[in-house]
mmCIF file of C-alpha atoms in Angstrom:
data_model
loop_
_atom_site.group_PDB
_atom_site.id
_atom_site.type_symbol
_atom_site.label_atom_id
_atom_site.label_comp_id
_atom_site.label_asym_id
_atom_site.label_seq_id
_atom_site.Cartn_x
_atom_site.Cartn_y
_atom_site.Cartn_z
ATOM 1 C CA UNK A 1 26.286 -5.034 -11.708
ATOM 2 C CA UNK A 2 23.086 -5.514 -9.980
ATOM 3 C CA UNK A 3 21.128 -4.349 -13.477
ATOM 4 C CA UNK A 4 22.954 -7.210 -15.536
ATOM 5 C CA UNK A 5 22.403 -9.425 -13.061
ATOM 6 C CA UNK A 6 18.923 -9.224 -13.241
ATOM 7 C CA UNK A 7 18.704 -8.675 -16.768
ATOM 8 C CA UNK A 8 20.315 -11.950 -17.059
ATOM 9 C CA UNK A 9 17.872 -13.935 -15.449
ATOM 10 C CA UNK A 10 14.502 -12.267 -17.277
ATOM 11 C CA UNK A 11 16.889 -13.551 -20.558
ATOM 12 C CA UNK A 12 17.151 -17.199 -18.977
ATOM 13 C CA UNK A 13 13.643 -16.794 -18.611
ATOM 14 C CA UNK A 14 13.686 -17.359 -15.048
ATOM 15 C CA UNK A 15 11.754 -14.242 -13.837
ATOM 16 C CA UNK A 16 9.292 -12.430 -15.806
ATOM 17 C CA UNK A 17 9.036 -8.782 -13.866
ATOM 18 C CA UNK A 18 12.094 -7.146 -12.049
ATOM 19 C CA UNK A 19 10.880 -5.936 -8.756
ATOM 20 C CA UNK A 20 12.557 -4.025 -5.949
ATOM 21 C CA UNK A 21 11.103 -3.378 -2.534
ATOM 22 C CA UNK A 22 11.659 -0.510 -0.365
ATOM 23 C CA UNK A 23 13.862 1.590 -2.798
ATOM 24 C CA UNK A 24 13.187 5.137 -2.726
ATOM 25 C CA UNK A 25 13.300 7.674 -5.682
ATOM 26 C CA UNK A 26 16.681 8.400 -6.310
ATOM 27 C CA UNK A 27 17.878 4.418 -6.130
ATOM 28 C CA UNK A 28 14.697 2.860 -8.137
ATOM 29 C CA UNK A 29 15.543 6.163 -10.998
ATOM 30 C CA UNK A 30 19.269 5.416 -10.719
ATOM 31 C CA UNK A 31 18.677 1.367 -11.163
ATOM 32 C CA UNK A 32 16.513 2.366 -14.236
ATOM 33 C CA UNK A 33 18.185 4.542 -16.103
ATOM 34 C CA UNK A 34 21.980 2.415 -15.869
ATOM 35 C CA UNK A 35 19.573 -0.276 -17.561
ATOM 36 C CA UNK A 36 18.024 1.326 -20.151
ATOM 37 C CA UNK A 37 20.726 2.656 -21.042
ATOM 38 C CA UNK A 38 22.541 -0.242 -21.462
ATOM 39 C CA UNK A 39 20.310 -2.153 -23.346
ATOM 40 C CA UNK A 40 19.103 -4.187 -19.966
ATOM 41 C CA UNK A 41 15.657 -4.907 -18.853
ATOM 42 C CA UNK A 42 14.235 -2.560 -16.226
ATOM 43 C CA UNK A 43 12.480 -3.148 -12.841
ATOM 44 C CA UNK A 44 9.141 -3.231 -13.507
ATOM 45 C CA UNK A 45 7.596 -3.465 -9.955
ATOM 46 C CA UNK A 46 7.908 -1.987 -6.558
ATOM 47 C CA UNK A 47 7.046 -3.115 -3.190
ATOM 48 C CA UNK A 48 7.225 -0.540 -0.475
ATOM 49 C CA UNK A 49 4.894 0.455 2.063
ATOM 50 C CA UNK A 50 1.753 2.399 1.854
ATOM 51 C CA UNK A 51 -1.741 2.774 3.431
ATOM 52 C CA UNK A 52 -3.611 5.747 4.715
ATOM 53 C CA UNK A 53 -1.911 6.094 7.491
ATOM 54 C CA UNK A 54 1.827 5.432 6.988
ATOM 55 C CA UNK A 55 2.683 7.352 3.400
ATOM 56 C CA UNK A 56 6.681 8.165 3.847
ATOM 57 C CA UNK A 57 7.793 5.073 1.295
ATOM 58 C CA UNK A 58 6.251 6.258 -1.217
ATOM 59 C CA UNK A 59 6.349 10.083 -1.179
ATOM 60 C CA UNK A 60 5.135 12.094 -4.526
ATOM 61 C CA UNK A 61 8.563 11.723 -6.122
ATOM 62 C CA UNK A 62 8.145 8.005 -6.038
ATOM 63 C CA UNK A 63 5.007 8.264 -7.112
ATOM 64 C CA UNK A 64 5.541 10.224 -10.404
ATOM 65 C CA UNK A 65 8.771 7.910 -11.162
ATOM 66 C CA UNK A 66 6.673 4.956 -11.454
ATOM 67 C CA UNK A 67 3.876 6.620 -13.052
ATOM 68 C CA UNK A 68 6.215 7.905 -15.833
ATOM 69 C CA UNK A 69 8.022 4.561 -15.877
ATOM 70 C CA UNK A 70 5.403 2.384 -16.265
ATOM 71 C CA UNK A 71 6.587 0.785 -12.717
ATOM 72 C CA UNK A 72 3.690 -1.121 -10.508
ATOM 73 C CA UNK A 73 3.340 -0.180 -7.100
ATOM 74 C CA UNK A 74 1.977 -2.546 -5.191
ATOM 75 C CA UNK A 75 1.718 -1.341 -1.278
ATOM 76 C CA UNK A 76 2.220 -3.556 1.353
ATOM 77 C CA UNK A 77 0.245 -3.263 4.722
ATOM 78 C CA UNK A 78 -2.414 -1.992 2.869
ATOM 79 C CA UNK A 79 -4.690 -2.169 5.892
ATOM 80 C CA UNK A 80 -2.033 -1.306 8.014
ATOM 81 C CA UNK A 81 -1.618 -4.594 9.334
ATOM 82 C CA UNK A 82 -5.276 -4.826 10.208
ATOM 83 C CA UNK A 83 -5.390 -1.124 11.869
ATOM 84 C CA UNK A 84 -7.511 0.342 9.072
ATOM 85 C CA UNK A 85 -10.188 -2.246 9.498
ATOM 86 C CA UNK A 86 -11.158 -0.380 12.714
ATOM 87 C CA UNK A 87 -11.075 -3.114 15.310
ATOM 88 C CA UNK A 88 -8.217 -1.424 17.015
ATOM 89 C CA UNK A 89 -9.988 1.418 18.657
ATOM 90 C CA UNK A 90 -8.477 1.861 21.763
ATOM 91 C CA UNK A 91 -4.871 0.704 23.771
ATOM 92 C CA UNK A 92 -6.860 -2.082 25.514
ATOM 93 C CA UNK A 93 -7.864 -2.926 21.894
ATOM 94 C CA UNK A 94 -4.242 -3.771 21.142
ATOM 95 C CA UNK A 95 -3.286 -5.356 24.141
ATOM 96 C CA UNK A 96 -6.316 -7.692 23.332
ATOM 97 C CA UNK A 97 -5.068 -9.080 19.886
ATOM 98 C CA UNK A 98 -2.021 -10.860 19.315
ATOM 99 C CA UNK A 99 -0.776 -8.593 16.891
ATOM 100 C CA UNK A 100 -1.319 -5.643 19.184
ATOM 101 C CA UNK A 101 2.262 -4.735 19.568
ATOM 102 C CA UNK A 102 3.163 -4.879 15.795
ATOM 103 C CA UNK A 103 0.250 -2.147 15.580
ATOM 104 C CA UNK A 104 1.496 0.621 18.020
ATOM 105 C CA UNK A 105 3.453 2.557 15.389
ATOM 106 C CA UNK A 106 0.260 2.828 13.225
ATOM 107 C CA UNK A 107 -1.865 3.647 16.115
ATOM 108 C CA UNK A 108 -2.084 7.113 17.140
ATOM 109 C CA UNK A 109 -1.942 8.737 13.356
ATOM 110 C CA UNK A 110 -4.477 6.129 12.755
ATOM 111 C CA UNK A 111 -6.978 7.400 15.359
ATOM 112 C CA UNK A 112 -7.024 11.207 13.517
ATOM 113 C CA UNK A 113 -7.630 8.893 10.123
ATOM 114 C CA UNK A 114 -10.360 6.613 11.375
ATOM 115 C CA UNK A 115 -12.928 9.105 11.601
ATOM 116 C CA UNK A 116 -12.678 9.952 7.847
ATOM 117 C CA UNK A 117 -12.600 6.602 6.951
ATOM 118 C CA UNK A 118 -15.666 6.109 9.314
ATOM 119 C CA UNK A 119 -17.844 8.650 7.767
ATOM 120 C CA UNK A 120 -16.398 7.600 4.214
ATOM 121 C CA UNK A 121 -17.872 3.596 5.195
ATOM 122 C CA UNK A 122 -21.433 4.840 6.384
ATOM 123 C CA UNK A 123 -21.755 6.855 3.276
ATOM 124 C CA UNK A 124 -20.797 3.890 1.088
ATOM 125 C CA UNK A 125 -22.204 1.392 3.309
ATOM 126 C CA UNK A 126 -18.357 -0.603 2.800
ATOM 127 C CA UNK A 127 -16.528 -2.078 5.366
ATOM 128 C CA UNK A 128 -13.465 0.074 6.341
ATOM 129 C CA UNK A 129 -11.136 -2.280 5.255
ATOM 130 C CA UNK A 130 -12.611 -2.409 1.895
ATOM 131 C CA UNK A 131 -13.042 1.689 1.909
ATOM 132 C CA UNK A 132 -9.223 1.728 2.662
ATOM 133 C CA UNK A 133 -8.270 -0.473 -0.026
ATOM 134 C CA UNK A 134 -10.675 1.683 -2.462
ATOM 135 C CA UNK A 135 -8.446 4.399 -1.913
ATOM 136 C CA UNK A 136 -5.229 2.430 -2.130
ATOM 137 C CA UNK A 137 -6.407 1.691 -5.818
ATOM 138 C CA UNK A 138 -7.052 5.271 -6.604
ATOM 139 C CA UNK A 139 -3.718 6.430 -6.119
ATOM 140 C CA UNK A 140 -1.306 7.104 -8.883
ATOM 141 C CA UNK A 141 1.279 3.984 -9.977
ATOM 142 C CA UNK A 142 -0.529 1.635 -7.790
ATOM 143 C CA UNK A 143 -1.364 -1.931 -9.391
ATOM 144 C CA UNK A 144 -2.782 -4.073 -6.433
ATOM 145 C CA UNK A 145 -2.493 -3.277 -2.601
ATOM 146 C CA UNK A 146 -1.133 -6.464 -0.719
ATOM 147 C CA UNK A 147 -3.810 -6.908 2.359
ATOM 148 C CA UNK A 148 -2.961 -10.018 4.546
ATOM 149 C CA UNK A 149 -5.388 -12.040 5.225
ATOM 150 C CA UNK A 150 -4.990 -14.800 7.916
ATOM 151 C CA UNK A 151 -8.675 -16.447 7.167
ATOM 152 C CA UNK A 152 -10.327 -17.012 4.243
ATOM 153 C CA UNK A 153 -13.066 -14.650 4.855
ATOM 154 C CA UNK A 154 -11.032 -11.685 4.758
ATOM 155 C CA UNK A 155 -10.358 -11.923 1.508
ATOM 156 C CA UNK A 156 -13.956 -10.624 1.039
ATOM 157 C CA UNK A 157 -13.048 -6.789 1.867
ATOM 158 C CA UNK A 158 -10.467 -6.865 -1.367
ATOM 159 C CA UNK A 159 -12.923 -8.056 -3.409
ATOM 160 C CA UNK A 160 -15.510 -5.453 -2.410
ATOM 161 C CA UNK A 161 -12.605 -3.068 -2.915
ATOM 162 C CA UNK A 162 -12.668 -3.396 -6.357
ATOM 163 C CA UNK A 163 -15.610 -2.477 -6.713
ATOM 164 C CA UNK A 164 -16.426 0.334 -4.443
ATOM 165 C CA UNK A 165 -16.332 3.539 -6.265
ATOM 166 C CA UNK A 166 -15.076 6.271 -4.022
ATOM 167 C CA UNK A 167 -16.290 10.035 -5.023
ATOM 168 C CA UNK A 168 -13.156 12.566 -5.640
ATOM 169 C CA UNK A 169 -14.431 14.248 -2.207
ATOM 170 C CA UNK A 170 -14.176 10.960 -0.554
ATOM 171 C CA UNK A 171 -11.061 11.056 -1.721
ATOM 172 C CA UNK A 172 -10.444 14.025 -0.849
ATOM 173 C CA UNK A 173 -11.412 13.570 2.814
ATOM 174 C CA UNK A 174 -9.336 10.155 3.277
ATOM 175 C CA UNK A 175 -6.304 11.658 1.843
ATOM 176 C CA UNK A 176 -6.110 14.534 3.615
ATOM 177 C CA UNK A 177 -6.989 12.654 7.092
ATOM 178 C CA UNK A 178 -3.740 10.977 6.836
ATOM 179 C CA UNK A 179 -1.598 14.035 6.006
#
């Protein structure tokens, strides 16, 4: 059994947190209840996919079951592989970076969320990235977004992240520009 399995190794002391990555509702519920009820520890942690453009993974049924739980979400692609950072503007924009192709399937939801997330920047005087993140951090069950970074220096926009404070109407507008 997959729950005493893990069980046995937080007991060993050879993990800490349980985590599970890319369950949905019904399987991460299912997992949780078989080991509470038998006495087992519980995942603790989820990993599925989540930024302001691409929401499916983590849907509001998700979101309530690890609210309720106590379960951390922590998104990956927060940035959307580097989409939500704005330098992909345009198809010659992806065909200019190496990671071009990877961003296609973010690309032309992205375009109706950049605008938001634009006006959202100016008003803060943030960086996109870090604007993006903001909101990441605002949503309910979420611990810590995962943002890639491939240099040092963009490490900066999760730092300013945590400390942006984003208005409920910024909010507002970001979340429903990626509906």
């Amino acid at each position: 059994d997959v729950a005493a399995g893990f069980d046995a190794l937080v007991k060993q002391g050879r993990v800490r947190e349980i985590g599970a990555s890319n369950y949905d509702a019904a399987r991460l519920g299912e997992l949780h209840a078989i080991a509470l009820a038998g006495g087992l520890t519980p995942f603790t942690v989820l990993q599925n996919e989540y930024n302001l453009v691409e929401r499916g993974s983590y849907p509001p049924e998700l979101q309530q079951l690890c609210v309720e739980r106590g379960i951390a979400m922590l998104p990956w692609f927060g940035l959307a592989a580097g989409f939500l950072t704005g330098k992909y503007r345009s198809r010659e924009d992806l065909e200019r970076y190496n990671r071009g192709s990877s961003i296609e399937r973010f690309f032309d939801k992205g375009l109706t969320v950049l605008p938001a997330l634009d006006a959202v920047a100016e008003e803060t005087g943030a960086s996109l990235g870090a604007v993006a993140l903001a909101w990441l951090l605002r949503q309910p069950g979420i611990a810590a977004p995962i943002a890639s970074a491939s240099k040092p220096e963009q490490l900066d926009i999760q730092f300013e992240a945590l400390e942006l404070e984003l208005t409920a109407e910024q909010l507002d507008r970001l979340t429903a520009a990626g509906a």
